[in-house]
XYZ file of C-alpha atoms in Angstrom:
440
model
C 22.527 4.678 37.558
C 19.600 6.950 38.297
C 16.797 7.828 35.823
C 14.191 10.486 36.516
C 11.482 12.160 34.429
C 10.539 15.823 34.419
C 7.090 16.458 32.908
C 7.118 19.643 30.812
C 3.470 19.419 29.746
C 0.995 16.723 28.685
C 2.908 16.017 25.462
C 6.535 16.710 26.360
C 8.928 15.441 29.009
C 12.653 15.320 29.752
C 14.308 12.156 31.051
C 17.504 12.675 33.043
C 20.009 9.842 33.270
C 22.824 9.958 35.833
C 25.612 7.422 35.255
C 28.310 6.871 37.861
C 31.766 5.403 37.363
C 30.666 2.156 39.022
C 28.106 1.617 36.238
C 30.692 1.350 33.461
C 34.173 0.958 35.005
C 34.349 -2.859 35.186
C 33.179 -3.278 31.596
C 35.573 -0.633 30.254
C 38.508 -2.147 32.166
C 37.739 -5.636 30.833
C 37.594 -4.422 27.215
C 40.864 -2.475 27.589
C 42.571 -5.578 29.067
C 41.391 -7.562 26.028
C 42.762 -4.808 23.772
C 46.101 -5.036 25.592
C 46.322 -8.798 24.942
C 45.769 -8.302 21.221
C 47.501 -4.942 20.623
C 50.390 -4.812 18.131
C 52.308 -1.598 18.840
C 55.880 -1.140 17.535
C 58.447 -1.371 20.322
C 56.382 -3.690 22.514
C 55.836 -7.424 22.516
C 52.256 -8.588 21.953
C 50.416 -8.533 25.280
C 53.127 -6.443 26.989
C 51.977 -2.947 26.000
C 51.679 -0.727 29.103
C 48.065 -0.273 30.200
C 48.608 3.487 30.378
C 49.363 3.569 26.655
C 46.295 1.418 25.875
C 44.082 3.745 27.912
C 45.570 6.803 26.226
C 44.976 5.348 22.757
C 41.624 3.567 23.208
C 40.215 4.587 26.586
C 37.883 7.410 25.558
C 36.454 5.548 22.530
C 35.718 2.461 24.676
C 34.200 4.622 27.423
C 31.924 6.480 24.979
C 30.830 3.233 23.348
C 30.002 1.504 26.633
C 28.180 4.524 28.066
C 26.070 4.784 24.920
C 25.168 1.093 25.219
C 24.206 1.623 28.863
C 22.094 4.624 27.921
C 20.259 2.817 25.148
C 19.543 -0.349 27.138
C 18.467 1.360 30.341
C 16.494 4.132 28.668
C 14.474 1.590 26.652
C 13.934 -0.482 29.804
C 12.783 2.618 31.712
C 10.292 3.637 28.996
C 8.861 0.110 28.969
C 8.613 -0.222 32.748
C 7.044 3.233 33.122
C 4.677 2.456 30.226
C 5.499 5.726 28.502
C 3.876 5.907 25.061
C 6.416 7.943 23.116
C 6.332 9.234 19.553
C 9.516 8.936 17.520
C 12.622 8.272 19.630
C 14.132 10.077 22.640
C 16.276 13.006 21.477
C 19.514 13.714 23.387
C 19.722 17.340 24.525
C 22.806 19.091 23.217
C 25.446 19.658 25.919
C 28.326 21.891 24.889
C 31.813 21.020 26.163
C 30.679 17.704 27.635
C 33.421 16.392 29.937
C 33.992 12.652 29.516
C 36.738 12.796 32.170
C 34.218 13.269 34.980
C 33.421 10.192 37.053
C 29.693 10.953 37.092
C 28.063 11.620 33.737
C 24.674 13.309 33.314
C 22.506 13.089 30.195
C 19.119 14.500 29.252
C 16.683 13.267 26.622
C 13.608 15.000 25.238
C 10.489 12.866 24.851
C 7.433 13.456 22.696
C 4.461 11.745 24.355
C 1.423 10.280 22.630
C -1.736 12.261 23.448
C -4.642 10.938 25.470
C -7.933 10.909 23.547
C -11.149 8.977 22.962
C -12.369 7.511 19.668
C -16.082 7.441 18.938
C -16.980 5.143 16.037
C -20.475 6.669 16.037
C -19.357 9.727 14.082
C -21.586 12.804 14.093
C -22.385 12.456 10.410
C -23.215 9.023 8.983
C -20.781 7.526 6.476
C -22.281 6.129 3.274
C -21.886 2.380 2.842
C -22.394 1.653 -0.840
C -24.064 -1.564 -1.952
C -23.318 -1.903 -5.662
C -25.802 -3.951 -7.654
C -25.320 -5.352 -11.129
C -28.281 -3.925 -13.040
C -29.994 -5.476 -16.053
C -28.062 -3.293 -18.527
C -24.701 -4.337 -17.099
C -25.616 -8.037 -17.113
C -26.805 -7.854 -20.729
C -23.567 -6.098 -21.736
C -21.523 -8.782 -19.975
C -23.469 -11.541 -21.757
C -22.832 -9.762 -25.046
C -19.096 -9.491 -24.282
C -18.941 -13.212 -23.484
C -20.735 -14.076 -26.721
C -18.315 -11.914 -28.694
C -15.248 -13.267 -26.891
C -16.196 -16.885 -27.603
C -17.788 -16.205 -30.992
C -16.502 -17.006 -34.484
C -14.700 -14.656 -36.854
C -16.172 -14.561 -40.360
C -14.042 -12.996 -43.082
C -15.659 -10.172 -45.066
C -14.891 -8.327 -48.285
C -16.024 -4.862 -47.206
C -15.979 -2.977 -43.898
C -19.339 -2.740 -42.120
C -20.328 -0.692 -39.057
C -20.087 -3.666 -36.665
C -16.927 -5.288 -38.016
C -13.392 -5.707 -36.679
C -10.734 -4.278 -38.980
C -7.038 -5.144 -38.762
C -4.450 -2.939 -40.418
C -1.406 -0.677 -40.086
C -1.487 2.837 -38.654
C 1.310 5.060 -39.993
C 2.672 8.600 -39.657
C 6.275 9.070 -40.718
C 6.846 12.357 -38.868
C 5.672 10.897 -35.530
C 7.412 7.547 -36.224
C 4.146 5.642 -36.031
C 4.041 2.268 -37.776
C 1.830 -0.108 -35.830
C -0.454 -3.026 -36.576
C -3.743 -3.008 -34.672
C -7.287 -4.339 -34.738
C -10.050 -1.790 -34.258
C -13.723 -2.436 -33.562
C -15.948 -0.208 -35.667
C -18.522 0.309 -32.911
C -15.824 1.865 -30.690
C -15.026 4.621 -33.192
C -16.475 7.975 -32.134
C -15.686 10.098 -35.198
C -18.530 9.924 -37.773
C -16.059 11.125 -40.401
C -13.770 8.161 -39.626
C -16.686 5.687 -39.738
C -17.780 7.052 -43.125
C -14.200 6.812 -44.403
C -13.897 3.150 -43.409
C -17.334 1.720 -44.266
C -17.272 0.036 -47.669
C -13.470 -0.132 -47.891
C -11.698 -3.383 -48.851
C -8.476 -5.194 -47.965
C -5.533 -3.200 -49.347
C -7.340 0.154 -49.197
C -5.751 3.035 -47.276
C -7.728 5.758 -45.503
C -6.622 8.893 -43.665
C -7.974 9.346 -40.139
C -7.706 12.246 -37.675
C -6.542 11.149 -34.215
C -8.524 13.839 -32.371
C -11.786 12.310 -31.114
C -11.172 9.112 -33.072
C -12.322 6.660 -30.362
C -15.083 6.693 -27.776
C -12.611 5.749 -25.038
C -9.297 7.637 -24.626
C -7.271 4.518 -23.773
C -7.894 3.034 -27.240
C -5.783 5.593 -29.132
C -2.313 4.838 -27.640
C -2.999 1.092 -27.988
C -4.013 1.488 -31.640
C -1.037 3.699 -32.557
C 1.508 1.833 -30.436
C 2.572 4.953 -28.515
C 2.756 5.994 -24.863
C -0.357 7.382 -23.185
C 1.246 10.757 -22.430
C 2.154 11.161 -26.106
C -1.394 10.244 -27.176
C -2.992 12.787 -24.807
C -4.103 15.744 -26.919
C -2.511 14.317 -30.095
C -3.930 16.110 -33.159
C -2.458 14.573 -36.303
C -3.597 12.611 -39.344
C -2.593 8.969 -39.677
C -3.007 6.558 -42.550
C -4.670 3.202 -41.942
C -4.035 0.423 -44.459
C -6.572 -2.392 -44.212
C -5.146 -5.901 -43.982
C -8.107 -7.945 -42.749
C -11.880 -7.496 -42.241
C -13.902 -9.753 -39.971
C -17.396 -9.967 -38.607
C -17.648 -11.579 -35.176
C -20.557 -13.994 -34.985
C -21.687 -14.209 -31.329
C -21.424 -17.594 -29.616
C -24.712 -19.328 -28.950
C -25.901 -19.357 -25.335
C -25.850 -23.132 -25.109
C -24.553 -25.825 -22.762
C -21.211 -26.005 -24.562
C -20.545 -22.344 -23.747
C -21.830 -22.675 -20.158
C -19.517 -25.644 -19.520
C -16.577 -23.794 -21.057
C -17.169 -20.820 -18.749
C -18.022 -22.468 -15.417
C -17.286 -26.185 -15.639
C -19.477 -29.054 -16.654
C -23.092 -28.843 -15.526
C -22.662 -25.929 -13.102
C -24.789 -23.580 -15.243
C -27.553 -25.037 -17.418
C -29.627 -22.095 -18.700
C -29.416 -18.468 -19.815
C -31.151 -17.405 -16.588
C -28.581 -19.272 -14.483
C -25.823 -17.649 -16.562
C -27.177 -14.170 -15.807
C -27.642 -15.031 -12.128
C -24.022 -16.208 -11.962
C -22.777 -13.055 -13.702
C -24.776 -10.939 -11.241
C -23.420 -12.866 -8.237
C -19.784 -12.745 -9.394
C -19.974 -9.073 -10.385
C -21.474 -7.993 -7.084
C -18.823 -9.957 -5.187
C -16.141 -7.982 -7.043
C -18.036 -4.738 -6.501
C -18.160 -5.446 -2.780
C -14.362 -5.221 -2.596
C -14.429 -1.763 -4.208
C -17.272 -0.607 -1.971
C -15.451 -1.918 1.122
C -12.270 -0.051 0.198
C -14.277 3.123 -0.308
C -15.967 2.611 3.073
C -12.624 2.046 4.807
C -11.178 5.223 3.242
C -14.244 7.305 4.121
C -14.372 6.142 7.743
C -10.645 6.820 8.080
C -11.149 10.388 6.849
C -14.159 10.883 9.119
C -12.331 9.583 12.215
C -9.331 11.837 11.539
C -11.673 14.793 11.098
C -13.747 14.179 14.235
C -11.137 12.815 16.676
C -9.462 15.909 18.065
C -6.130 15.861 19.930
C -2.859 17.774 20.046
C 0.521 16.399 18.988
C 3.995 17.329 20.316
C 4.550 19.127 17.001
C 7.799 20.942 17.807
C 9.371 17.754 19.150
C 8.305 15.780 16.067
C 9.674 18.426 13.690
C 13.006 18.305 15.547
C 12.982 14.495 15.463
C 12.227 14.460 11.711
C 15.013 16.997 11.162
C 17.788 14.844 12.639
C 16.539 11.230 12.426
C 16.973 10.559 8.705
C 20.099 9.560 6.801
C 20.622 13.183 5.785
C 19.762 15.964 8.253
C 17.048 18.376 7.086
C 16.711 22.116 7.465
C 14.015 23.463 9.791
C 11.832 24.373 6.812
C 12.280 20.922 5.232
C 11.422 19.231 8.543
C 8.332 21.420 8.926
C 7.188 20.521 5.406
C 7.805 16.804 6.037
C 5.846 16.950 9.295
C 2.885 18.626 7.588
C 2.871 15.906 4.910
C 2.985 13.066 7.451
C 0.774 14.537 10.209
C -2.486 13.107 8.871
C -1.006 9.601 8.609
C 0.428 9.836 12.119
C -2.943 10.919 13.500
C -4.654 7.905 11.937
C -1.915 5.558 13.197
C -2.690 6.724 16.729
C -6.453 6.472 16.184
C -6.162 3.016 14.631
C -3.887 1.820 17.443
C -6.450 3.005 19.988
C -9.285 1.209 18.160
C -7.272 -2.021 17.915
C -6.370 -1.883 21.616
C -9.852 -1.014 22.895
C -11.529 -3.701 20.777
C -8.825 -6.325 21.377
C -8.240 -6.885 17.669
C -5.400 -9.355 17.176
C -3.979 -11.366 14.313
C -3.414 -14.974 15.377
C -1.097 -17.290 13.448
C -3.786 -19.865 12.605
C -6.228 -17.305 11.233
C -3.434 -15.611 9.280
C -2.607 -18.964 7.709
C -6.269 -19.494 6.737
C -6.385 -15.960 5.353
C -3.272 -16.713 3.288
C -4.868 -19.900 1.928
C -7.965 -17.952 0.891
C -5.792 -15.394 -0.878
C -3.837 -18.146 -2.649
C -7.063 -19.877 -3.706
C -8.414 -16.680 -5.274
C -5.094 -16.149 -7.095
C -5.227 -19.694 -8.480
C -8.811 -19.137 -9.661
C -7.650 -16.222 -11.794
C -5.462 -18.655 -13.722
C -8.251 -21.220 -14.156
C -7.290 -23.475 -11.210
C -10.755 -23.444 -9.637
C -10.568 -26.313 -7.141
C -7.079 -26.777 -5.618
C -6.567 -29.597 -3.128
C -6.056 -28.828 0.555
C -2.533 -30.335 0.459
C -1.601 -27.987 -2.381
C -2.920 -24.953 -0.494
C -1.076 -26.024 2.663
C 2.192 -26.354 0.733
C 1.935 -22.931 -0.936
C 0.777 -21.287 2.313
C 3.801 -22.727 4.159
C 6.142 -21.125 1.601
C 4.322 -17.799 1.837
C 4.392 -17.836 5.651
C 8.163 -18.364 5.626
C 8.611 -14.973 3.924
C 8.559 -12.185 6.527
C 7.634 -9.503 4.006
C 4.633 -11.550 2.847
C 3.590 -12.256 6.440
C 3.717 -8.514 7.191
C 1.676 -7.668 4.087
C -0.969 -10.320 4.796
C -1.136 -9.334 8.477
C -1.873 -5.734 7.471
C -4.569 -6.909 5.047
C -6.164 -9.145 7.688
C -6.120 -6.341 10.262
C -7.752 -4.028 7.706
C -10.462 -6.653 7.253
C -10.970 -6.879 11.028
C -11.255 -3.095 11.253
C -13.724 -3.067 8.360
C -15.868 -5.721 10.065
C -15.785 -3.673 13.279
C -16.810 -0.502 11.434
C -19.702 -2.299 9.728
C -20.900 -3.427 13.159
C -20.378 -0.261 15.214
C -19.884 2.787 12.986
C -22.583 5.287 12.058
C -23.408 4.067 8.536
C -26.166 4.635 6.010
C -26.532 1.984 3.289
C -27.069 3.227 -0.237
C -27.842 0.860 -3.121
C -26.431 2.029 -6.470
C -25.488 0.750 -9.898
C -21.799 0.461 -10.694
C -21.878 3.498 -13.006
C -23.602 5.595 -10.340
C -21.068 4.390 -7.740
C -18.164 5.569 -9.913
C -19.846 8.952 -10.535
C -20.760 9.455 -6.883
C -17.694 8.061 -5.201
C -14.899 9.325 -7.447
C -16.233 12.297 -9.411
């Protein structure tokens, strides 16, 4: 067997594979002899079928199968040994009227080659690294929410502007019949507030759905309907009052602090606010980091210029799926995936040049940290090391989970690298300003 490469240009090449009869004959003969031993053909005893008949019936199929195996094995070996960085897979060049009867068989494969390029983490324009701080207003609102959540409900006779009112929303035409609790301070419509204030249990009021609540998500929850149905809904509904309660805020005392954080861990209102600030900013950091990762990715794609073997990739996309695509469909698919492919190449280059690797031991520790944070969400704040080891062992035995965690850990390594080497400008903002600035 002889394999040679013809370079078309920097991004395209053709590999020629010449296979001689000596490369496949012994293997084909052995398989046909095995077929002969097992063949059941009418008129012949088992194992006594003439070899000529076996070759006539099975010879070409066995030959094609063995040659294809030879091609695949040796082509992959050649690409590895020659250190050819290919995109997609080699594409066999169409040969009309290919003659399988010839002793020497010649094949050609098109290759799309990965481009050569440099990545500069010091991008021309600095990327904003947001540092989100929990401001005084946010902390006070969180304290207020905690006090309400752990406060007492006091039954009332009449609806007031700060009360919680439970009742049934109804509209026969829209098939709405749903029990819900609404908080008066979340109602936007002044007309609705005026209609409800002073009403008693058993009273029914009519409310317009348009502009009823301050937040859009409250309407579908109150009416018990899907969000898409609630969007732009302009109808009247009746609301029959079943219960009226005033929520008395919980006192900011040691009993509440212990309930929230464990015995003795927080002992004053100041410590409570400090803890809220610390926990909030830790959560904000995750959002800011994701934003930073996305922005650097976009910036690197924009500033790292290189060509791709586009025509090869379109052809590969066209024929490599389960169902072949038309040229136009393949072109459209390539255009949709080009940006992702470019970043895959850029990311691979960054990982290689900075020797970023995911080791088993660190992946296991990463998994334990992830498990610990999951447990904390369900109130299990201090799991034992043996428990973490046991759960981590189960997680690490699942290949899909290992792949997912490996990708997350590599993203974290890339993020750490970017924070160290990328061209960043730190900007301190409140959470509200971050949302406006980052996602408006």
